[in-house]
PDB file of C-alpha atoms in Angstrom:
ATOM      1  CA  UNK A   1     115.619  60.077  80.537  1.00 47.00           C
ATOM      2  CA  UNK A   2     117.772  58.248  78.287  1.00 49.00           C
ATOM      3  CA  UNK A   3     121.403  58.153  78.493  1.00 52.00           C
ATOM      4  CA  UNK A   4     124.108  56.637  76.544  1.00 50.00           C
ATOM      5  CA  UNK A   5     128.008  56.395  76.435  1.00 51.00           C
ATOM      6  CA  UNK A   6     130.846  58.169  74.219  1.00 54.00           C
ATOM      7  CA  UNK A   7     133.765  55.912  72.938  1.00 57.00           C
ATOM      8  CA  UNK A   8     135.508  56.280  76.555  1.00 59.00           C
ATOM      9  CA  UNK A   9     132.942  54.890  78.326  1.00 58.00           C
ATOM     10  CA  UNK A  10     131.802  57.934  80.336  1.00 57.00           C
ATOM     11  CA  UNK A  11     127.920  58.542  80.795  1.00 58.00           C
ATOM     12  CA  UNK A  12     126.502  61.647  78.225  1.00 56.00           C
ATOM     13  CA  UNK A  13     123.846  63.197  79.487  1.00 58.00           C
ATOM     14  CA  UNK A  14     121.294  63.914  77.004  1.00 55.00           C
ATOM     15  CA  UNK A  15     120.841  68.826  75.744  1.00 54.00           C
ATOM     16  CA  UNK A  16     118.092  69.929  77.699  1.00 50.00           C
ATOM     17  CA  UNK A  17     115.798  69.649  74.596  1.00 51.00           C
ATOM     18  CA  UNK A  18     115.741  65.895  74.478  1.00 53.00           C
ATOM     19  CA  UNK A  19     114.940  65.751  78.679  1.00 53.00           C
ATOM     20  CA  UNK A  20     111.178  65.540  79.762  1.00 62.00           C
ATOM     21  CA  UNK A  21     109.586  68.203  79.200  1.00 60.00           C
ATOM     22  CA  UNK A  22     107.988  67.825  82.406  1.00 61.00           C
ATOM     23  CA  UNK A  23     110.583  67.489  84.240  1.00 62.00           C
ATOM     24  CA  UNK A  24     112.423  70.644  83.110  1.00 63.00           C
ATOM     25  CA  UNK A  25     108.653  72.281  83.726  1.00 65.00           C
ATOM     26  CA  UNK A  26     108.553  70.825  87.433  1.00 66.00           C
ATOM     27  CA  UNK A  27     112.241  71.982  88.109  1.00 70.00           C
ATOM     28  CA  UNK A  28     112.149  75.519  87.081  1.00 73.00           C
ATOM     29  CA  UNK A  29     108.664  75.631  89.117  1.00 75.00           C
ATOM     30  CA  UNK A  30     110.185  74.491  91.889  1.00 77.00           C
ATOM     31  CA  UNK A  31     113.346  76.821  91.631  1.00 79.00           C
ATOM     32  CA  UNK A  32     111.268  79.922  92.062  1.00 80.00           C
ATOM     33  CA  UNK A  33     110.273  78.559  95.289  1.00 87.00           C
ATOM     34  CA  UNK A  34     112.938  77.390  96.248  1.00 88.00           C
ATOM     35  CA  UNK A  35     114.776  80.887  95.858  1.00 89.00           C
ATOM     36  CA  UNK A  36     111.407  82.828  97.975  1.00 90.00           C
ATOM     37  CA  UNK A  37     112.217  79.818 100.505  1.00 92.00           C
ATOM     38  CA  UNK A  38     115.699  80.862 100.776  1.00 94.00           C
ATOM     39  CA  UNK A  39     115.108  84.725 100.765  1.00 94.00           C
ATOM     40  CA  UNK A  40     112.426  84.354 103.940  1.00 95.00           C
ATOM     41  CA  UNK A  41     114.866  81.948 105.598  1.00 97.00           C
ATOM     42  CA  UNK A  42     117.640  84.230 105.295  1.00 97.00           C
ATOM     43  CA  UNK A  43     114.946  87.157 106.397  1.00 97.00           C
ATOM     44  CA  UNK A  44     114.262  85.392 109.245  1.00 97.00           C
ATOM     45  CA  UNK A  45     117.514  84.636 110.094  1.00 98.00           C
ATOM     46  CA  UNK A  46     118.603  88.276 109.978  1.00 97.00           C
ATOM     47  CA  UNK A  47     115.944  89.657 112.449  1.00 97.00           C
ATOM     48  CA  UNK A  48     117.011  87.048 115.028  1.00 97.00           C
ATOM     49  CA  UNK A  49     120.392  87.825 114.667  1.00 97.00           C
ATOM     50  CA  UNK A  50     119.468  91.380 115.091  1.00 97.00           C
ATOM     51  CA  UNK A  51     117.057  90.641 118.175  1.00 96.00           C
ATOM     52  CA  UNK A  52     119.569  88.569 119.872  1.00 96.00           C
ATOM     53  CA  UNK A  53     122.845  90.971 119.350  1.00 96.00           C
ATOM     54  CA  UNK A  54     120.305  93.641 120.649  1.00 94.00           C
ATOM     55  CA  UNK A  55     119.754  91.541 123.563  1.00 93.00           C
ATOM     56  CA  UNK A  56     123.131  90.737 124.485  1.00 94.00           C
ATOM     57  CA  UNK A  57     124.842  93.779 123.807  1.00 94.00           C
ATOM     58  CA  UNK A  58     122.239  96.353 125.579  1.00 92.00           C
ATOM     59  CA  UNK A  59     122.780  97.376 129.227  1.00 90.00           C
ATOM     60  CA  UNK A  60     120.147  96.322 131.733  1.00 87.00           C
ATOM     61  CA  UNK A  61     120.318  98.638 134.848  1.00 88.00           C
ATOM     62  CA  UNK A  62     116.727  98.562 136.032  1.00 86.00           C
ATOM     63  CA  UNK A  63     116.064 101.492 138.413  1.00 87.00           C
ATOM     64  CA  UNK A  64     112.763 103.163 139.340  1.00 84.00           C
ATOM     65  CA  UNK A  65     112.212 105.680 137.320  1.00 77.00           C
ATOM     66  CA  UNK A  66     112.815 103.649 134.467  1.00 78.00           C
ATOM     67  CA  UNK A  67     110.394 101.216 135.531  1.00 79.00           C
ATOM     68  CA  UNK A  68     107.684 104.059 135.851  1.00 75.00           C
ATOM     69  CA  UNK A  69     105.134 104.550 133.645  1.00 72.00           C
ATOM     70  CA  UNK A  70     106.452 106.561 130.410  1.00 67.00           C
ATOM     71  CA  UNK A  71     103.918 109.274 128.406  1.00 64.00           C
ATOM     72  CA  UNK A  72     105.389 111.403 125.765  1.00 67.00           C
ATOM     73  CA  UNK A  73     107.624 112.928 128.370  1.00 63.00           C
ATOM     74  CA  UNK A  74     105.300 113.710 131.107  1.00 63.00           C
ATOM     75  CA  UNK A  75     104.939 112.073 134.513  1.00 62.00           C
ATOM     76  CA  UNK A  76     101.693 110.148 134.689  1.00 62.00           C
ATOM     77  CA  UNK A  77      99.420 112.095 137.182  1.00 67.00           C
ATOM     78  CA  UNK A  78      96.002 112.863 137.750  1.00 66.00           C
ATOM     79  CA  UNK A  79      93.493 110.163 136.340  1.00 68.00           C
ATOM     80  CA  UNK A  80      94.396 107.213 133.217  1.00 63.00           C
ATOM     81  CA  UNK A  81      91.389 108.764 131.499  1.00 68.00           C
ATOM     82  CA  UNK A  82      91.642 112.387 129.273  1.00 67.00           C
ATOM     83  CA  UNK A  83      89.130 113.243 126.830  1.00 70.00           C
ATOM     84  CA  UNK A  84      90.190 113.326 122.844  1.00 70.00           C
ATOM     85  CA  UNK A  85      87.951 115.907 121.126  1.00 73.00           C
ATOM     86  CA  UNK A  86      86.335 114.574 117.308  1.00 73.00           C
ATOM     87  CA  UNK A  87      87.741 117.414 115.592  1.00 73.00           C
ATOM     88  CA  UNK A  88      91.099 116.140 115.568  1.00 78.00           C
ATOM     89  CA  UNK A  89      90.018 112.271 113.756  1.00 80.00           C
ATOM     90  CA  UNK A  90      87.745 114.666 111.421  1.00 78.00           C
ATOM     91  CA  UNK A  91      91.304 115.857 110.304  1.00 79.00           C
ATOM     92  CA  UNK A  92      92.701 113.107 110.021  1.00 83.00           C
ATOM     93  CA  UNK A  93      89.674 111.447 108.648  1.00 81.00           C
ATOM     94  CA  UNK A  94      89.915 114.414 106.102  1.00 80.00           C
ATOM     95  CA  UNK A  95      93.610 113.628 104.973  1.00 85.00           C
ATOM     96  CA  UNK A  96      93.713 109.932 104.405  1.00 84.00           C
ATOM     97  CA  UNK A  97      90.739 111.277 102.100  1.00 79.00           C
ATOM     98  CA  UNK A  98      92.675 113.697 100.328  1.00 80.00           C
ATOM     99  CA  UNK A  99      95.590 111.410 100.672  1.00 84.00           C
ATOM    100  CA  UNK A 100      93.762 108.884  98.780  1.00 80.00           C
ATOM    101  CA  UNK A 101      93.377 110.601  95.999  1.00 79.00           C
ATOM    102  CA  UNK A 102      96.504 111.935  95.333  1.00 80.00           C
ATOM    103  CA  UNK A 103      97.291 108.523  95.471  1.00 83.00           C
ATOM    104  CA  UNK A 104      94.631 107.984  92.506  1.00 78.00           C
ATOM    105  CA  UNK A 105      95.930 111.143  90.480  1.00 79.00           C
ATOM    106  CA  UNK A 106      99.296 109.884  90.022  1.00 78.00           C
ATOM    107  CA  UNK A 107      98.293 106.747  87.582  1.00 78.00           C
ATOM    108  CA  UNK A 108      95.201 108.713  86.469  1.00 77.00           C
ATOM    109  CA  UNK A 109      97.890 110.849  85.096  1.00 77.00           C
ATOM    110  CA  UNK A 110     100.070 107.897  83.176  1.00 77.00           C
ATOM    111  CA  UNK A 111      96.641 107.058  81.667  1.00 75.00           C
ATOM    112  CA  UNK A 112      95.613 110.055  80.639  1.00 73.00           C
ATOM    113  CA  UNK A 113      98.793 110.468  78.901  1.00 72.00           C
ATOM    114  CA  UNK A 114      97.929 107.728  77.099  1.00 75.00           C
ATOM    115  CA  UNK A 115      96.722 107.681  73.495  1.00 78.00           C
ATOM    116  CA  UNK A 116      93.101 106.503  72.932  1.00 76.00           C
ATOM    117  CA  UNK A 117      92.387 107.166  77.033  1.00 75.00           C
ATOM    118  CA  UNK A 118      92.049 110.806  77.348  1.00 72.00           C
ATOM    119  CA  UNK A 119      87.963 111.390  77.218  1.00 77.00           C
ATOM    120  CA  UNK A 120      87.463 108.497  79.161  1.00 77.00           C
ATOM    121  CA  UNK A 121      90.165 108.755  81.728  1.00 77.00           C
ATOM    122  CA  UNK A 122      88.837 112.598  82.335  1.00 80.00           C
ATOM    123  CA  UNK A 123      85.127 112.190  82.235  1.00 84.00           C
ATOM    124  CA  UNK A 124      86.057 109.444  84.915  1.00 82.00           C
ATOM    125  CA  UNK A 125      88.666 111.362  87.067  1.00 82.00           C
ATOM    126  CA  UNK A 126      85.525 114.348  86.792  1.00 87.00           C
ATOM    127  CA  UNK A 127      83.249 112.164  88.841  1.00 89.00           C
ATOM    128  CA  UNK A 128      85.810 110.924  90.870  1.00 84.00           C
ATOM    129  CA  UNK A 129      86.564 114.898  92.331  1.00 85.00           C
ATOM    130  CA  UNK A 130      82.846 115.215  91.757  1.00 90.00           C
ATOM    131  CA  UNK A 131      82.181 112.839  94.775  1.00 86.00           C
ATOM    132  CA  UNK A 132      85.052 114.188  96.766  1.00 83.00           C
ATOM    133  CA  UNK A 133      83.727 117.876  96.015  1.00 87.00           C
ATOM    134  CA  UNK A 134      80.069 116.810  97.529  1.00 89.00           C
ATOM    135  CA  UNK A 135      81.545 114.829 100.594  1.00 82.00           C
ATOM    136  CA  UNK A 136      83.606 118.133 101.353  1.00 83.00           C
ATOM    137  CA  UNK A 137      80.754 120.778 100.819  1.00 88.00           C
ATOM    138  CA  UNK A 138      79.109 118.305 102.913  1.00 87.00           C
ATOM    139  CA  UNK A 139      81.224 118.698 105.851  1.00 82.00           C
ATOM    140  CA  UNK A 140      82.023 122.784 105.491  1.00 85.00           C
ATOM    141  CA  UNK A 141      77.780 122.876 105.904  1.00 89.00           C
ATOM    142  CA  UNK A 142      77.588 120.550 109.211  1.00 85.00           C
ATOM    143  CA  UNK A 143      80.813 122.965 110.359  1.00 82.00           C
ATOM    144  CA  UNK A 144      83.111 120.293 110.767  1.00 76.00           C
ATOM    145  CA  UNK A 145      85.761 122.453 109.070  1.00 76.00           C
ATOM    146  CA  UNK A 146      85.467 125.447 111.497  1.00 77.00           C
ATOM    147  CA  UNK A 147      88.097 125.498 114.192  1.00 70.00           C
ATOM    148  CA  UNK A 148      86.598 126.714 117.423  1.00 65.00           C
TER     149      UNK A 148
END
């Protein structure tokens, strides 16, 4: 980098266009990290802070019911072990399906909207309920959708 001196002696650093090019290159790569760094430093910091006031502010009266073992409000009795019928992860099976594709309608929609998208974006979005159409008449015939 060159630098040179005014009349008064004092050092003149050269306008950013005459630096390295490099060098201005390196430091505003660096900068971005450097400002993630800080932001998951200062993250970091926080939930420790939090943790630790947590810790030292909370009362600790052990007792024996507290140290029992806790299950949606009801006293453990009987055996560890209770039976879970499939019907219920069917449902839920069934929603995060549905669930995913309202999730794909939304930019579907901001696409479609689109100029120059519209046969394309709706022949695709066709198939798309197409498939979820079969996988659904597919489970109303094995009657998984029947509650019994």
């Amino acid at each position: 980098m060159v630098q040179g001196t005014v009349p008064d002696g004092l050092p003149v650093t050269p306008p950013v266009a005459l630096r390295e090019p490099a060098v201005v290159v390196a430091a505003d790569y660096f900068h971005s990290y450097s400002v993630v760094g800080l932001l998951t430093v200062v993250g970091v910091l926080f939930v420790a802070v939090a943790f630790g006031a947590g810790r030292l502010l909370r009362p600790v009266v052990p007792t024996p019911e507290k140290l029992l073992t806790y299950e949606c409000g009801v006293d453990p009795v009987g055996e560890g072990w209770a039976h879970t019928q499939v019907r219920y992860y069917v449902y839920a099976f069934l929603y995060v399906i549905f669930a995913v594709d309202s999730i794909f309608l939304f930019p579907w929609a901001t696409v479609f909207a689109a100029p120059g998208y519209g046969a394309t974006t709706l022949v695709e979005m066709f198939v798309f309920l197409g498939f979820l159409t079969v996988g659904l008449l597919y489970a109303y015939k094995k009657g998984v959708l029947t509650w019994t």
